[in-house]
Amino acid sequence: MTRFPAVAMARRNLARNRLRSALAALGIVIGVLAIATLGIFGNVLQLSATQSFGGIGNQVIVSPNADAGVEALSQRDVIEIRRIAEGRGTAVPVITGGAVIEGASGSTFAQLYGTDRPDVLFDVRNGTIPERLRQGAVVGPEVADSLGLTVGSLIEVEGNRYRVVAVMAEAQDISPVTPDNAVVLPPEEFADQTPSQVVVQADSRADATAIAAGVRDRLNARTDRVSVFELGSVIDRINEFFALLNSFLVGLAAVSLLVAGVSIFNVMLMSTRERRGEIGVLRAVGVQKNDVLRTLVVEAALLGVFGGLAGVVLSMAAAAGLWYFTPIELSVVTDPSNAGYLLLAFGFGVVVALVSGLYPAYKAATLDPVEALRG
């Protein structure tokens, strides 16, 4: 501290009236805690929502446009979509339907999907989903649990028997093609083999956007024959909403920090009034205005730093409590983007403290030494 006399003097001055200094710093603590906590909570909600969609942002759904009188996708449409997706993702034609599934222990209604590439759309829980589904059936977890099915079990669908080759894993993402209550069969097993839709699993969000644009340009060049739904646009809207929500929450919390700044302003102003005699003595013995100004500004900065650090620590504890007491995953709470709100809150707290202390410090530094000694 001998290398930084202004810091040593500022600490001594704050320690002389600890209660008042603590109350001023408490305002900073509350403000920083409010900004950081609300910012982190909003960001965690956004990350959780985005995570729940998983790979849905990389999917493009192409279906016939019923409003234009198109009832089905042609084989030519499927070929064209595959050409557009080549090198950027995998296009999977899907036939949809529904039927009663009968097993050894009972029956249940299930969603039917007809595709030869279920490995692209679904994860596996038991068994192995073949790269090309030519025979057998892949059943969803709810169907398997309801009927007591395992790999090798037999099921009956509309009078036809199929052996279960794999059981799909539960859906981890929100997707229009859900595996939970589904049975996937080879397309050849359907009387009408016309695809109900084509699901394009792109390699990235950018690839999904490019594929969607390509499908619109080529298949809808003359008329809107197909409907193209880029699921990444849903996530973009959700992100925009949460970004707006975060800004509102942080702005609301910033009000409390501004109130804390008024508290520091008051403390510093009262402190300079009570120390007029001391400041007059310092000026009389040759202490320059800049030295007095520096000391008082450092006092305000120390209030901001200590209050900011305490607020950051409490915000981290609040984030840990969010993980401990809620279903939020730890990876979401510890995401690096949350650190930005801690830095923002700490920096804002220090700036508010400095700004609040500038005028009282300037007023004290410009006191006339004779008038100050008179009190």
mmCIF file of C-alpha atoms in Angstrom:
data_model
loop_
_atom_site.group_PDB
_atom_site.id
_atom_site.type_symbol
_atom_site.label_atom_id
_atom_site.label_comp_id
_atom_site.label_asym_id
_atom_site.label_seq_id
_atom_site.Cartn_x
_atom_site.Cartn_y
_atom_site.Cartn_z
ATOM 1 C CA MET A 1 0.000 0.000 0.000
ATOM 2 C CA THR A 2 3.036 2.321 0.379
ATOM 3 C CA ARG A 3 3.274 2.416 -3.419
ATOM 4 C CA PHE A 4 -0.362 3.574 -3.586
ATOM 5 C CA PRO A 5 -0.865 6.111 -0.786
ATOM 6 C CA ALA A 6 -4.247 7.212 -2.174
ATOM 7 C CA VAL A 7 -5.552 3.649 -1.793
ATOM 8 C CA ALA A 8 -4.196 3.330 1.747
ATOM 9 C CA MET A 9 -5.720 6.644 2.777
ATOM 10 C CA ALA A 10 -9.036 5.810 1.131
ATOM 11 C CA ARG A 11 -9.236 2.504 2.996
ATOM 12 C CA ARG A 12 -8.452 4.242 6.279
ATOM 13 C CA ASN A 13 -11.119 6.866 5.691
ATOM 14 C CA LEU A 14 -13.752 4.231 4.866
ATOM 15 C CA ALA A 15 -12.786 2.199 7.940
ATOM 16 C CA ARG A 16 -13.344 5.187 10.225
ATOM 17 C CA ASN A 17 -17.082 4.977 9.609
ATOM 18 C CA ARG A 18 -17.614 1.353 8.793
ATOM 19 C CA LEU A 19 -21.376 1.257 9.225
ATOM 20 C CA ARG A 20 -21.999 4.092 6.777
ATOM 21 C CA SER A 21 -19.499 2.644 4.304
ATOM 22 C CA ALA A 22 -21.064 -0.799 4.615
ATOM 23 C CA LEU A 23 -24.542 0.564 3.958
ATOM 24 C CA ALA A 24 -23.289 2.419 0.869
ATOM 25 C CA ALA A 25 -21.554 -0.711 -0.408
ATOM 26 C CA LEU A 26 -24.703 -2.723 0.337
ATOM 27 C CA GLY A 27 -26.549 -0.712 -2.282
ATOM 28 C CA ILE A 28 -23.936 -1.720 -4.842
ATOM 29 C CA VAL A 29 -24.185 -5.347 -3.700
ATOM 30 C CA ILE A 30 -27.943 -5.386 -4.219
ATOM 31 C CA GLY A 31 -27.711 -3.672 -7.601
ATOM 32 C CA VAL A 32 -24.983 -5.961 -8.924
ATOM 33 C CA LEU A 33 -26.814 -8.993 -7.557
ATOM 34 C CA ALA A 34 -30.027 -7.921 -9.289
ATOM 35 C CA ILE A 35 -28.394 -7.279 -12.669
ATOM 36 C CA ALA A 36 -26.232 -10.402 -12.691
ATOM 37 C CA THR A 37 -28.898 -12.740 -11.310
ATOM 38 C CA LEU A 38 -31.721 -11.588 -13.564
ATOM 39 C CA GLY A 39 -29.389 -11.570 -16.562
ATOM 40 C CA ILE A 40 -28.154 -15.087 -15.841
ATOM 41 C CA PHE A 41 -31.648 -16.407 -15.163
ATOM 42 C CA GLY A 42 -32.913 -14.997 -18.458
ATOM 43 C CA ASN A 43 -29.921 -16.386 -20.326
ATOM 44 C CA VAL A 44 -30.368 -19.796 -18.708
ATOM 45 C CA LEU A 45 -34.000 -19.853 -19.838
ATOM 46 C CA GLN A 46 -32.913 -19.026 -23.370
ATOM 47 C CA LEU A 47 -30.183 -21.676 -23.397
ATOM 48 C CA SER A 48 -32.561 -24.287 -21.976
ATOM 49 C CA ALA A 49 -35.209 -23.514 -24.583
ATOM 50 C CA THR A 50 -32.654 -23.636 -27.393
ATOM 51 C CA GLN A 51 -31.185 -26.861 -26.017
ATOM 52 C CA SER A 52 -34.630 -28.489 -25.895
ATOM 53 C CA PHE A 53 -34.930 -27.963 -29.628
ATOM 54 C CA GLY A 54 -31.572 -29.673 -30.140
ATOM 55 C CA GLY A 55 -30.962 -30.466 -33.793
ATOM 56 C CA ILE A 56 -34.378 -29.233 -34.879
ATOM 57 C CA GLY A 57 -32.709 -26.050 -36.088
ATOM 58 C CA ASN A 58 -30.931 -28.120 -38.723
ATOM 59 C CA GLN A 59 -34.148 -29.603 -40.118
ATOM 60 C CA VAL A 60 -36.132 -28.492 -43.141
ATOM 61 C CA ILE A 61 -39.608 -29.958 -43.719
ATOM 62 C CA VAL A 62 -40.889 -30.036 -47.301
ATOM 63 C CA SER A 63 -44.548 -30.995 -47.797
ATOM 64 C CA PRO A 64 -47.147 -30.573 -50.566
ATOM 65 C CA ASN A 65 -48.940 -27.236 -50.533
ATOM 66 C CA ALA A 66 -52.585 -28.194 -50.074
ATOM 67 C CA ASP A 67 -53.662 -24.563 -50.500
ATOM 68 C CA ALA A 68 -52.358 -24.695 -54.072
ATOM 69 C CA GLY A 69 -54.177 -27.967 -54.760
ATOM 70 C CA VAL A 70 -51.044 -30.144 -54.520
ATOM 71 C CA GLU A 71 -51.895 -33.353 -52.687
ATOM 72 C CA ALA A 72 -48.613 -35.267 -52.839
ATOM 73 C CA LEU A 73 -44.908 -34.986 -53.547
ATOM 74 C CA SER A 74 -43.830 -36.590 -56.783
ATOM 75 C CA GLN A 75 -40.776 -38.766 -57.215
ATOM 76 C CA ARG A 76 -39.301 -35.946 -59.249
ATOM 77 C CA ASP A 77 -39.747 -33.592 -56.317
ATOM 78 C CA VAL A 78 -37.918 -36.005 -54.039
ATOM 79 C CA ILE A 79 -35.032 -36.334 -56.500
ATOM 80 C CA GLU A 80 -34.767 -32.553 -56.820
ATOM 81 C CA ILE A 81 -34.760 -32.062 -53.038
ATOM 82 C CA ARG A 82 -31.993 -34.645 -52.700
ATOM 83 C CA ARG A 83 -29.919 -32.810 -55.305
ATOM 84 C CA ILE A 84 -30.347 -29.537 -53.451
ATOM 85 C CA ALA A 85 -29.386 -31.153 -50.132
ATOM 86 C CA GLU A 86 -26.371 -33.008 -51.535
ATOM 87 C CA GLY A 87 -23.220 -32.034 -49.677
ATOM 88 C CA ARG A 88 -25.195 -30.094 -47.076
ATOM 89 C CA GLY A 89 -27.407 -32.733 -45.490
ATOM 90 C CA THR A 90 -29.534 -35.834 -46.010
ATOM 91 C CA ALA A 91 -33.045 -35.776 -47.464
ATOM 92 C CA VAL A 92 -35.339 -38.476 -46.053
ATOM 93 C CA PRO A 93 -38.773 -39.086 -47.657
ATOM 94 C CA VAL A 94 -41.327 -40.063 -45.024
ATOM 95 C CA ILE A 95 -44.730 -41.716 -45.402
ATOM 96 C CA THR A 96 -47.038 -41.109 -42.446
ATOM 97 C CA GLY A 97 -50.056 -42.973 -41.149
ATOM 98 C CA GLY A 98 -51.505 -44.610 -38.072
ATOM 99 C CA ALA A 99 -52.515 -48.125 -37.054
ATOM 100 C CA VAL A 100 -53.193 -50.436 -34.132
ATOM 101 C CA ILE A 101 -50.068 -52.363 -33.147
ATOM 102 C CA GLU A 102 -50.593 -55.786 -31.624
ATOM 103 C CA GLY A 103 -48.004 -57.575 -29.537
ATOM 104 C CA ALA A 104 -47.873 -60.630 -27.329
ATOM 105 C CA SER A 105 -49.121 -58.679 -24.284
ATOM 106 C CA GLY A 106 -51.763 -56.474 -25.873
ATOM 107 C CA SER A 107 -52.315 -53.751 -28.428
ATOM 108 C CA THR A 108 -51.884 -49.989 -28.756
ATOM 109 C CA PHE A 109 -52.359 -47.291 -31.361
ATOM 110 C CA ALA A 110 -49.157 -45.911 -32.869
ATOM 111 C CA GLN A 111 -47.975 -43.387 -35.429
ATOM 112 C CA LEU A 112 -46.603 -45.126 -38.522
ATOM 113 C CA TYR A 113 -43.618 -43.817 -40.442
ATOM 114 C CA GLY A 114 -42.452 -45.304 -43.691
ATOM 115 C CA THR A 115 -38.822 -44.607 -44.516
ATOM 116 C CA ASP A 116 -35.728 -46.579 -45.391
ATOM 117 C CA ARG A 117 -33.418 -44.169 -43.505
ATOM 118 C CA PRO A 118 -34.637 -44.113 -39.889
ATOM 119 C CA ASP A 119 -31.006 -43.906 -38.725
ATOM 120 C CA VAL A 120 -30.869 -40.280 -39.914
ATOM 121 C CA LEU A 121 -33.918 -39.171 -37.924
ATOM 122 C CA PHE A 122 -33.852 -41.293 -34.778
ATOM 123 C CA ASP A 123 -31.474 -42.482 -32.060
ATOM 124 C CA VAL A 124 -31.469 -46.052 -30.800
ATOM 125 C CA ARG A 125 -32.076 -47.406 -27.277
ATOM 126 C CA ASN A 126 -31.758 -51.140 -27.952
ATOM 127 C CA GLY A 127 -30.495 -52.985 -30.986
ATOM 128 C CA THR A 128 -29.157 -51.346 -34.126
ATOM 129 C CA ILE A 129 -31.084 -49.199 -36.564
ATOM 130 C CA PRO A 130 -29.978 -50.399 -39.998
ATOM 131 C CA GLU A 131 -28.599 -47.857 -42.447
ATOM 132 C CA ARG A 132 -31.215 -49.099 -44.915
ATOM 133 C CA LEU A 133 -34.433 -50.485 -43.456
ATOM 134 C CA ARG A 134 -35.498 -53.277 -45.838
ATOM 135 C CA GLN A 135 -37.412 -55.525 -43.463
ATOM 136 C CA GLY A 136 -38.628 -55.663 -39.896
ATOM 137 C CA ALA A 137 -39.793 -52.761 -37.766
ATOM 138 C CA VAL A 138 -38.225 -50.128 -35.541
ATOM 139 C CA VAL A 139 -40.496 -49.288 -32.595
ATOM 140 C CA GLY A 140 -40.635 -46.278 -30.321
ATOM 141 C CA PRO A 141 -39.959 -46.485 -26.573
ATOM 142 C CA GLU A 142 -43.598 -45.955 -25.538
ATOM 143 C CA VAL A 143 -44.788 -48.709 -27.875
ATOM 144 C CA ALA A 144 -42.037 -51.046 -26.664
ATOM 145 C CA ASP A 145 -42.802 -50.394 -22.985
ATOM 146 C CA SER A 146 -46.549 -50.658 -23.477
ATOM 147 C CA LEU A 147 -46.385 -54.011 -25.268
ATOM 148 C CA GLY A 148 -43.292 -55.392 -23.529
ATOM 149 C CA LEU A 149 -41.298 -55.518 -26.773
ATOM 150 C CA THR A 150 -37.594 -56.172 -27.109
ATOM 151 C CA VAL A 151 -35.322 -56.715 -30.074
ATOM 152 C CA GLY A 152 -36.540 -59.885 -31.794
ATOM 153 C CA SER A 153 -40.169 -59.603 -30.642
ATOM 154 C CA LEU A 154 -42.983 -59.959 -33.165
ATOM 155 C CA ILE A 155 -45.657 -57.330 -33.769
ATOM 156 C CA GLU A 156 -48.671 -57.312 -36.036
ATOM 157 C CA VAL A 157 -49.682 -54.255 -38.065
ATOM 158 C CA GLU A 158 -52.901 -54.460 -40.089
ATOM 159 C CA GLY A 159 -52.595 -58.210 -40.460
ATOM 160 C CA ASN A 160 -48.878 -58.235 -41.313
ATOM 161 C CA ARG A 161 -46.221 -59.494 -38.925
ATOM 162 C CA TYR A 162 -42.878 -57.805 -38.409
ATOM 163 C CA ARG A 163 -39.884 -58.600 -36.239
ATOM 164 C CA VAL A 164 -38.553 -55.755 -34.085
ATOM 165 C CA VAL A 165 -34.991 -54.954 -35.174
ATOM 166 C CA ALA A 166 -34.443 -51.970 -32.848
ATOM 167 C CA VAL A 167 -36.099 -49.845 -30.174
ATOM 168 C CA MET A 168 -35.726 -46.098 -30.612
ATOM 169 C CA ALA A 169 -34.555 -43.815 -27.809
ATOM 170 C CA GLU A 170 -36.880 -41.303 -26.238
ATOM 171 C CA ALA A 171 -37.042 -37.945 -27.980
ATOM 172 C CA GLN A 172 -34.542 -35.502 -26.518
ATOM 173 C CA ASP A 173 -35.546 -32.696 -28.864
ATOM 174 C CA ILE A 174 -38.752 -31.121 -30.076
ATOM 175 C CA SER A 175 -39.279 -32.462 -33.592
ATOM 176 C CA PRO A 176 -42.195 -32.902 -36.011
ATOM 177 C CA VAL A 177 -41.125 -36.523 -36.448
ATOM 178 C CA THR A 178 -41.251 -37.916 -32.916
ATOM 179 C CA PRO A 179 -40.201 -41.489 -32.101
ATOM 180 C CA ASP A 180 -41.945 -41.959 -28.750
ATOM 181 C CA ASN A 181 -45.221 -43.517 -29.909
ATOM 182 C CA ALA A 182 -44.091 -44.530 -33.382
ATOM 183 C CA VAL A 183 -43.373 -47.602 -35.486
ATOM 184 C CA VAL A 184 -41.100 -47.281 -38.499
ATOM 185 C CA LEU A 185 -41.602 -49.690 -41.406
ATOM 186 C CA PRO A 186 -39.977 -49.982 -44.835
ATOM 187 C CA PRO A 187 -41.778 -47.774 -47.406
ATOM 188 C CA GLU A 188 -42.633 -50.855 -49.466
ATOM 189 C CA GLU A 189 -45.009 -52.005 -46.710
ATOM 190 C CA PHE A 190 -47.404 -49.107 -47.376
ATOM 191 C CA ALA A 191 -50.148 -49.390 -49.983
ATOM 192 C CA ASP A 192 -49.604 -45.753 -50.972
ATOM 193 C CA GLN A 193 -45.877 -45.188 -51.229
ATOM 194 C CA THR A 194 -46.180 -41.479 -52.026
ATOM 195 C CA PRO A 195 -44.139 -39.508 -49.449
ATOM 196 C CA SER A 196 -46.194 -37.323 -47.141
ATOM 197 C CA GLN A 197 -43.180 -35.082 -46.604
ATOM 198 C CA VAL A 198 -39.428 -34.933 -47.003
ATOM 199 C CA VAL A 199 -37.370 -34.240 -43.890
ATOM 200 C CA VAL A 200 -33.950 -32.768 -44.659
ATOM 201 C CA GLN A 201 -31.440 -33.199 -41.832
ATOM 202 C CA ALA A 202 -28.870 -30.517 -42.663
ATOM 203 C CA ASP A 203 -25.287 -30.502 -41.403
ATOM 204 C CA SER A 204 -25.659 -27.029 -39.860
ATOM 205 C CA ARG A 205 -28.081 -24.149 -39.417
ATOM 206 C CA ALA A 206 -26.491 -22.316 -42.363
ATOM 207 C CA ASP A 207 -26.878 -25.393 -44.548
ATOM 208 C CA ALA A 208 -30.546 -25.663 -43.537
ATOM 209 C CA THR A 209 -31.135 -22.058 -44.569
ATOM 210 C CA ALA A 210 -29.413 -22.626 -47.918
ATOM 211 C CA ILE A 211 -31.377 -25.827 -48.581
ATOM 212 C CA ALA A 212 -34.685 -24.144 -47.767
ATOM 213 C CA ALA A 213 -33.871 -21.281 -50.132
ATOM 214 C CA GLY A 214 -32.850 -23.735 -52.864
ATOM 215 C CA VAL A 215 -36.071 -25.740 -52.551
ATOM 216 C CA ARG A 216 -38.169 -22.584 -52.770
ATOM 217 C CA ASP A 217 -36.283 -21.344 -55.826
ATOM 218 C CA ARG A 218 -36.472 -24.606 -57.776
ATOM 219 C CA LEU A 219 -39.728 -26.259 -56.770
ATOM 220 C CA ASN A 220 -41.734 -23.051 -56.388
ATOM 221 C CA ALA A 221 -40.328 -21.266 -59.419
ATOM 222 C CA ARG A 222 -43.734 -20.984 -61.135
ATOM 223 C CA THR A 223 -46.263 -21.785 -58.442
ATOM 224 C CA ASP A 224 -46.031 -22.517 -54.716
ATOM 225 C CA ARG A 225 -46.227 -26.288 -55.159
ATOM 226 C CA VAL A 226 -44.550 -27.158 -51.877
ATOM 227 C CA SER A 227 -44.544 -25.768 -48.386
ATOM 228 C CA VAL A 228 -41.055 -25.287 -46.946
ATOM 229 C CA PHE A 229 -40.741 -25.011 -43.192
ATOM 230 C CA GLU A 230 -37.288 -24.135 -41.941
ATOM 231 C CA LEU A 231 -37.373 -25.000 -38.260
ATOM 232 C CA GLY A 232 -34.357 -22.834 -37.523
ATOM 233 C CA SER A 233 -36.613 -19.800 -38.006
ATOM 234 C CA VAL A 234 -38.611 -20.903 -34.948
ATOM 235 C CA ILE A 235 -35.455 -20.894 -32.837
ATOM 236 C CA ASP A 236 -34.504 -17.465 -34.209
ATOM 237 C CA ARG A 237 -37.845 -16.060 -33.062
ATOM 238 C CA ILE A 238 -37.421 -17.646 -29.642
ATOM 239 C CA ASN A 239 -33.915 -16.186 -29.326
ATOM 240 C CA GLU A 240 -35.222 -12.745 -30.282
ATOM 241 C CA PHE A 241 -37.901 -12.986 -27.612
ATOM 242 C CA PHE A 242 -35.454 -14.024 -24.893
ATOM 243 C CA ALA A 243 -32.974 -11.337 -25.956
ATOM 244 C CA LEU A 244 -35.720 -8.747 -25.498
ATOM 245 C CA LEU A 245 -36.703 -10.302 -22.164
ATOM 246 C CA ASN A 246 -33.084 -10.253 -20.956
ATOM 247 C CA SER A 247 -32.702 -6.593 -21.911
ATOM 248 C CA PHE A 248 -35.867 -5.736 -19.996
ATOM 249 C CA LEU A 249 -34.774 -7.656 -16.896
ATOM 250 C CA VAL A 250 -31.267 -6.168 -16.895
ATOM 251 C CA GLY A 251 -32.682 -2.677 -17.424
ATOM 252 C CA LEU A 252 -35.089 -3.185 -14.538
ATOM 253 C CA ALA A 253 -32.277 -4.348 -12.288
ATOM 254 C CA ALA A 254 -30.112 -1.397 -13.323
ATOM 255 C CA VAL A 255 -32.603 0.927 -11.644
ATOM 256 C CA SER A 256 -31.678 -0.533 -8.257
ATOM 257 C CA LEU A 257 -28.011 0.095 -9.022
ATOM 258 C CA LEU A 258 -28.721 3.714 -9.879
ATOM 259 C CA VAL A 259 -30.470 4.036 -6.532
ATOM 260 C CA ALA A 260 -27.309 2.650 -4.947
ATOM 261 C CA GLY A 261 -25.362 5.354 -6.784
ATOM 262 C CA VAL A 262 -27.516 8.001 -5.126
ATOM 263 C CA SER A 263 -26.702 6.398 -1.770
ATOM 264 C CA ILE A 264 -22.971 6.576 -2.473
ATOM 265 C CA PHE A 265 -23.343 10.184 -3.636
ATOM 266 C CA ASN A 266 -25.001 11.006 -0.337
ATOM 267 C CA VAL A 267 -22.363 9.181 1.716
ATOM 268 C CA MET A 268 -19.500 10.899 -0.095
ATOM 269 C CA LEU A 269 -21.149 14.306 0.181
ATOM 270 C CA MET A 270 -21.730 13.862 3.927
ATOM 271 C CA SER A 271 -18.196 12.593 4.349
ATOM 272 C CA THR A 272 -16.659 15.652 2.698
ATOM 273 C CA ARG A 273 -18.790 17.991 4.818
ATOM 274 C CA GLU A 274 -17.701 16.260 8.021
ATOM 275 C CA ARG A 275 -14.049 16.305 6.938
ATOM 276 C CA ARG A 276 -13.826 19.948 5.914
ATOM 277 C CA GLY A 277 -11.347 20.630 8.691
ATOM 278 C CA GLU A 278 -9.197 17.632 7.769
ATOM 279 C CA ILE A 279 -9.232 18.593 4.095
ATOM 280 C CA GLY A 280 -8.315 22.181 5.038
ATOM 281 C CA VAL A 281 -5.298 20.950 7.038
ATOM 282 C CA LEU A 282 -4.178 18.770 4.137
ATOM 283 C CA ARG A 283 -4.419 21.681 1.722
ATOM 284 C CA ALA A 284 -2.658 24.024 4.213
ATOM 285 C CA VAL A 285 0.364 21.708 4.530
ATOM 286 C CA GLY A 286 0.785 21.558 0.756
ATOM 287 C CA VAL A 287 -1.387 18.641 -0.405
ATOM 288 C CA GLN A 288 -2.488 19.420 -3.951
ATOM 289 C CA LYS A 289 -6.057 19.467 -5.253
ATOM 290 C CA ASN A 290 -5.385 16.451 -7.444
ATOM 291 C CA ASP A 291 -4.215 14.422 -4.448
ATOM 292 C CA VAL A 292 -7.388 15.194 -2.490
ATOM 293 C CA LEU A 293 -9.513 14.486 -5.550
ATOM 294 C CA ARG A 294 -7.688 11.201 -6.179
ATOM 295 C CA THR A 295 -8.141 10.017 -2.601
ATOM 296 C CA LEU A 296 -11.875 10.672 -2.540
ATOM 297 C CA VAL A 297 -12.437 9.116 -5.968
ATOM 298 C CA VAL A 298 -10.547 6.007 -4.824
ATOM 299 C CA GLU A 299 -12.887 5.817 -1.809
ATOM 300 C CA ALA A 300 -15.871 5.689 -4.139
ATOM 301 C CA ALA A 301 -14.104 3.164 -6.372
ATOM 302 C CA LEU A 302 -13.365 0.908 -3.394
ATOM 303 C CA LEU A 303 -17.025 0.965 -2.416
ATOM 304 C CA GLY A 304 -17.883 -0.062 -5.983
ATOM 305 C CA VAL A 305 -15.226 -2.785 -6.173
ATOM 306 C CA PHE A 306 -16.004 -4.400 -2.809
ATOM 307 C CA GLY A 307 -19.753 -4.121 -3.333
ATOM 308 C CA GLY A 308 -19.412 -5.430 -6.884
ATOM 309 C CA LEU A 309 -17.336 -8.425 -5.836
ATOM 310 C CA ALA A 310 -19.795 -9.318 -3.092
ATOM 311 C CA GLY A 311 -22.677 -9.021 -5.574
ATOM 312 C CA VAL A 312 -20.892 -11.262 -8.083
ATOM 313 C CA VAL A 313 -20.259 -13.942 -5.437
ATOM 314 C CA LEU A 314 -23.902 -13.878 -4.354
ATOM 315 C CA SER A 315 -25.024 -14.066 -7.994
ATOM 316 C CA MET A 316 -22.866 -17.152 -8.524
ATOM 317 C CA ALA A 317 -24.442 -18.698 -5.438
ATOM 318 C CA ALA A 318 -27.903 -17.898 -6.830
ATOM 319 C CA ALA A 319 -26.984 -19.549 -10.138
ATOM 320 C CA ALA A 320 -25.769 -22.637 -8.282
ATOM 321 C CA GLY A 321 -29.060 -22.708 -6.389
ATOM 322 C CA LEU A 322 -30.925 -22.558 -9.704
ATOM 323 C CA TRP A 323 -29.130 -25.730 -10.788
ATOM 324 C CA TYR A 324 -29.549 -27.466 -7.419
ATOM 325 C CA PHE A 325 -33.248 -26.782 -6.884
ATOM 326 C CA THR A 326 -34.549 -26.948 -10.475
ATOM 327 C CA PRO A 327 -34.256 -29.415 -13.395
ATOM 328 C CA ILE A 328 -31.877 -27.002 -15.184
ATOM 329 C CA GLU A 329 -28.735 -28.833 -16.316
ATOM 330 C CA LEU A 330 -25.350 -27.852 -14.897
ATOM 331 C CA SER A 331 -23.911 -27.315 -18.384
ATOM 332 C CA VAL A 332 -26.494 -24.564 -18.966
ATOM 333 C CA VAL A 333 -25.775 -22.812 -15.656
ATOM 334 C CA THR A 334 -21.994 -22.934 -16.247
ATOM 335 C CA ASP A 335 -22.240 -21.804 -19.871
ATOM 336 C CA PRO A 336 -19.505 -19.183 -20.591
ATOM 337 C CA SER A 337 -22.121 -16.710 -21.848
ATOM 338 C CA ASN A 338 -23.370 -16.294 -18.263
ATOM 339 C CA ALA A 339 -20.020 -14.833 -17.268
ATOM 340 C CA GLY A 340 -20.800 -11.828 -19.442
ATOM 341 C CA TYR A 341 -23.605 -10.801 -17.095
ATOM 342 C CA LEU A 342 -21.292 -11.074 -14.090
ATOM 343 C CA LEU A 343 -18.724 -8.824 -15.773
ATOM 344 C CA LEU A 344 -21.423 -6.414 -16.943
ATOM 345 C CA ALA A 345 -22.926 -6.118 -13.469
ATOM 346 C CA PHE A 346 -19.525 -5.710 -11.769
ATOM 347 C CA GLY A 347 -18.339 -3.116 -14.272
ATOM 348 C CA PHE A 348 -21.596 -1.184 -14.095
ATOM 349 C CA GLY A 349 -21.422 -1.212 -10.299
ATOM 350 C CA VAL A 350 -17.899 0.236 -10.273
ATOM 351 C CA VAL A 351 -18.812 2.892 -12.862
ATOM 352 C CA VAL A 352 -21.910 3.952 -10.908
ATOM 353 C CA ALA A 353 -19.835 4.235 -7.724
ATOM 354 C CA LEU A 354 -17.183 6.327 -9.500
ATOM 355 C CA VAL A 355 -19.693 8.645 -11.127
ATOM 356 C CA SER A 356 -21.509 9.079 -7.822
ATOM 357 C CA GLY A 357 -18.278 10.044 -6.068
ATOM 358 C CA LEU A 358 -16.938 12.474 -8.664
ATOM 359 C CA TYR A 359 -18.927 15.581 -7.698
ATOM 360 C CA PRO A 360 -18.389 15.283 -3.901
ATOM 361 C CA ALA A 361 -14.678 14.642 -4.556
ATOM 362 C CA TYR A 362 -14.393 17.637 -6.867
ATOM 363 C CA LYS A 363 -16.231 19.839 -4.393
ATOM 364 C CA ALA A 364 -13.897 18.768 -1.595
ATOM 365 C CA ALA A 365 -10.772 19.237 -3.698
ATOM 366 C CA THR A 366 -11.732 22.785 -4.635
ATOM 367 C CA LEU A 367 -12.419 23.947 -1.080
ATOM 368 C CA ASP A 368 -10.539 27.077 -0.059
ATOM 369 C CA PRO A 369 -8.040 25.977 2.632
ATOM 370 C CA VAL A 370 -8.839 29.000 4.897
ATOM 371 C CA GLU A 371 -12.601 28.428 4.657
ATOM 372 C CA ALA A 372 -12.127 24.702 5.260
ATOM 373 C CA LEU A 373 -10.076 25.334 8.407
ATOM 374 C CA ARG A 374 -12.804 27.602 9.722
ATOM 375 C CA GLY A 375 -15.241 24.626 9.306
#
